[in-house]
Amino acid sequence: MNAQAQKVKMFCRTAAALSIVGILLYTLCYFFAGDGSDYFVAGHPLPLIANILSIVSLIWFLCAGVLIPKDSLPTDDFMIATGKPFAIAAAPLVGTLAAGAISFTYYEPSDLIAVFFLHEKAVSASTICALLCAIGAVLCGTYFFFRMINVPGLNHACVVLGVGPIALLTGLCGLTYFELDHHMNAPVKIGLQLAWIATMLFIISELRCTLNKAQPRRYLSTACIAVFTNACACAPLLKYLIAADNVSHKTRIFGYILFCACNCVYIAYRLFQFYALCTKDTPTDSPAISPDSDQTQGKDNQDGCQQQDSMAS
């Protein structure tokens, strides 16, 4: 294993370890440092420690672009499934269904359809985001289905359908931003939005691999950040799931948890594939015999035979 593969392994391991620590810390923050609203108790050490961990982790993952030299990582397209297609697409397909269902917990289908007819009461920032989320979920599901069936000729279609995950995540960011159940700058909202922005950056890096425009160092950084932010955003939602007072709210929070968890599974699997690509042994070629050496060896043999014939005579 070369030195650069060791560095990739180090970043993958630290992403997993820091994600677990982040889950524990932020869960403790929301259960033991909450002030009864959407915020933390002022001066409590747990939120301070968790925020310091997040800042240090993000800076560390960004260091992948500095510690790993340029053009030292492979740029091959490893998006194609090898033996485990369902393992690649099962998690994001489930997450896509959960995210698509979230839009219907905000508005009825009739409200979303009314947007197409430019109804005055239907057209608003929230309904447009919900409609974007619903349409993006269809395109996103198709995108990951094409990844799952693994047909090389569908690479261009995957690139076009890659707008689906971006639209879905943009719609989710808008829904959480305009949501009235929680304060505008509540930590849970900021955590979810950061997680989904990081996931969008990861999807863009993934599409670059399919376009043969891969940037492996950026891919590694965005993947580690996306795993960490989705894990940290997922854990605190357990408190809101327990405290939810109606079925619609509980369904929405459960959809957020399932979506973030599926993002973690999918991105972690892609990180494993990327690490396997970096550690793939290149076959050592046998030393080639130059034509000059062949001719020299043949000439030596011929001279030896002629010498033996002259001695025999």
Coordinates of C-alpha atoms in Angstrom, one line a residue, residues 38-210:
D38 CA -34.9 25.1 20.2
Y39 CA -31.8 26.4 21.8
F40 CA -29.2 25.3 24.3
V41 CA -28.6 26.5 27.8
A42 CA -26.2 29.5 27.8
G43 CA -22.8 28.6 29.1
H44 CA -23.4 24.8 29.1
P45 CA -20.1 22.9 28.3
L46 CA -21.7 20.2 26.1
P47 CA -22.8 22.5 23.2
L48 CA -19.4 24.2 23.3
I49 CA -17.5 21.0 23.1
A50 CA -19.7 19.7 20.3
N51 CA -19.3 22.9 18.2
I52 CA -15.5 22.8 18.7
L53 CA -15.5 19.2 17.6
S54 CA -17.5 20.2 14.4
I55 CA -15.2 23.1 13.5
V56 CA -12.0 21.0 14.1
S57 CA -13.5 18.1 12.1
L58 CA -14.4 20.2 9.1
I59 CA -11.0 21.8 9.1
W60 CA -9.3 18.4 9.3
F61 CA -11.3 17.0 6.3
L62 CA -10.5 20.0 4.2
C63 CA -6.8 19.2 4.9
A64 CA -7.2 16.3 2.4
G65 CA -6.5 18.8 -0.3
V66 CA -3.2 19.9 1.3
L67 CA -1.8 16.7 2.8
I68 CA -2.4 14.6 -0.4
P69 CA -0.3 15.8 -3.4
K70 CA -2.1 16.7 -6.6
D71 CA -2.4 14.0 -9.3
S72 CA -1.4 11.3 -6.7
L73 CA -4.8 9.6 -6.5
P74 CA -6.5 7.5 -9.2
T75 CA -9.2 9.2 -11.2
D76 CA -10.9 6.1 -12.6
D77 CA -14.7 5.9 -12.7
F78 CA -15.6 3.7 -9.8
M79 CA -19.3 4.5 -9.8
I80 CA -20.1 1.3 -11.7
A81 CA -21.2 -1.4 -9.3
T82 CA -19.1 -4.5 -9.1
G83 CA -21.0 -7.5 -7.7
K84 CA -23.1 -5.5 -5.2
P85 CA -25.4 -3.2 -7.1
F86 CA -28.2 -3.3 -4.6
A87 CA -25.8 -2.4 -1.8
I88 CA -25.1 0.9 -3.7
A89 CA -28.6 2.0 -4.5
A90 CA -30.8 0.5 -1.8
A91 CA -30.0 3.1 0.9
P92 CA -30.4 6.2 -1.4
L93 CA -33.7 4.7 -2.8
V94 CA -35.1 4.3 0.6
G95 CA -33.9 7.8 1.6
T96 CA -35.4 9.3 -1.6
L97 CA -38.8 7.8 -0.8
A98 CA -38.5 9.2 2.8
A99 CA -37.6 12.7 1.4
G100 CA -40.4 12.7 -1.1
A101 CA -42.9 11.8 1.6
I102 CA -41.6 14.8 3.7
S103 CA -43.1 17.3 1.2
F104 CA -46.6 15.8 1.7
T105 CA -46.3 16.4 5.4
Y106 CA -46.2 20.1 4.8
Y107 CA -49.0 20.4 2.2
E108 CA -51.7 18.3 0.7
P109 CA -51.2 17.0 -2.9
S110 CA -54.0 19.3 -4.0
D111 CA -52.1 22.3 -2.7
L112 CA -49.0 21.3 -4.7
I113 CA -51.0 20.7 -7.9
A114 CA -52.6 24.2 -7.5
V115 CA -49.2 25.7 -7.8
F116 CA -49.2 24.7 -11.5
F117 CA -52.3 26.8 -12.0
L118 CA -50.7 29.8 -10.3
H119 CA -53.4 29.9 -7.6
E120 CA -52.9 33.0 -5.4
K121 CA -53.2 31.1 -2.1
A122 CA -51.1 28.2 -3.3
V123 CA -48.1 30.0 -4.7
S124 CA -45.6 30.7 -1.9
A125 CA -42.0 30.0 -1.1
S126 CA -42.9 26.9 1.0
T127 CA -45.2 25.3 -1.6
I128 CA -42.7 25.8 -4.3
C129 CA -40.0 24.2 -2.2
A130 CA -42.3 21.3 -1.4
L131 CA -43.1 20.9 -5.1
L132 CA -39.4 21.0 -5.9
C133 CA -38.8 18.3 -3.3
A134 CA -41.6 16.1 -4.8
I135 CA -40.4 16.4 -8.4
G136 CA -36.7 16.0 -7.3
A137 CA -37.6 12.8 -5.5
V138 CA -38.9 11.3 -8.7
L139 CA -35.8 12.3 -10.7
C140 CA -33.5 11.3 -7.8
G141 CA -35.1 7.8 -7.5
T142 CA -34.6 7.3 -11.3
Y143 CA -31.0 8.4 -10.9
F144 CA -30.2 5.8 -8.2
F145 CA -32.2 3.2 -10.1
F146 CA -30.0 3.6 -13.1
R147 CA -27.0 3.3 -10.8
M148 CA -28.4 0.1 -9.5
I149 CA -29.1 -1.7 -12.8
N150 CA -25.5 -0.8 -13.9
V151 CA -25.8 -0.3 -17.6
P152 CA -22.7 1.4 -19.0
G153 CA -24.7 3.1 -21.8
L154 CA -26.8 5.0 -19.2
N155 CA -23.8 7.1 -18.0
H156 CA -25.0 10.2 -19.9
A157 CA -28.6 9.7 -18.6
C158 CA -27.2 9.5 -15.0
V159 CA -25.4 12.8 -15.5
V160 CA -28.7 14.4 -16.7
L161 CA -30.7 12.9 -13.9
G162 CA -28.1 14.0 -11.4
V163 CA -30.1 17.2 -11.2
G164 CA -32.7 15.2 -9.2
P165 CA -30.7 14.8 -6.0
I166 CA -29.7 18.5 -6.2
A167 CA -33.3 19.6 -6.7
L168 CA -34.4 17.3 -3.8
L169 CA -31.8 18.6 -1.4
T170 CA -32.5 22.2 -2.4
G171 CA -36.2 21.7 -1.7
L172 CA -35.5 20.2 1.7
C173 CA -33.3 23.2 2.6
G174 CA -36.1 25.5 1.6
L175 CA -38.7 23.6 3.6
T176 CA -36.6 23.6 6.7
Y177 CA -35.8 27.2 6.3
F178 CA -39.4 28.4 6.0
E179 CA -40.7 25.9 8.5
L180 CA -42.7 27.6 11.3
D181 CA -42.5 24.8 13.9
H182 CA -39.0 25.8 14.9
H183 CA -37.1 29.0 15.1
M184 CA -35.3 30.3 12.0
N185 CA -31.7 29.9 13.4
A186 CA -32.4 26.9 15.6
P187 CA -29.4 24.5 15.9
V188 CA -31.4 21.6 14.5
K189 CA -32.3 23.6 11.4
I190 CA -28.7 24.8 10.8
G191 CA -27.4 21.2 11.3
L192 CA -29.8 19.8 8.7
Q193 CA -29.1 22.5 6.1
L194 CA -25.3 22.1 6.5
A195 CA -25.7 18.4 6.1
W196 CA -27.7 18.7 2.9
I197 CA -25.4 21.4 1.4
A198 CA -22.5 19.0 2.0
T199 CA -24.4 16.2 0.4
M200 CA -25.0 18.4 -2.7
L201 CA -21.3 19.1 -3.0
F202 CA -20.7 15.3 -2.7
I203 CA -23.2 14.5 -5.5
I204 CA -21.5 17.1 -7.7
S205 CA -18.1 15.4 -7.1
E206 CA -19.7 12.1 -7.8
L207 CA -21.0 13.3 -11.2
R208 CA -17.6 14.6 -12.1
C209 CA -16.3 11.1 -11.8
T210 CA -18.9 9.9 -14.3

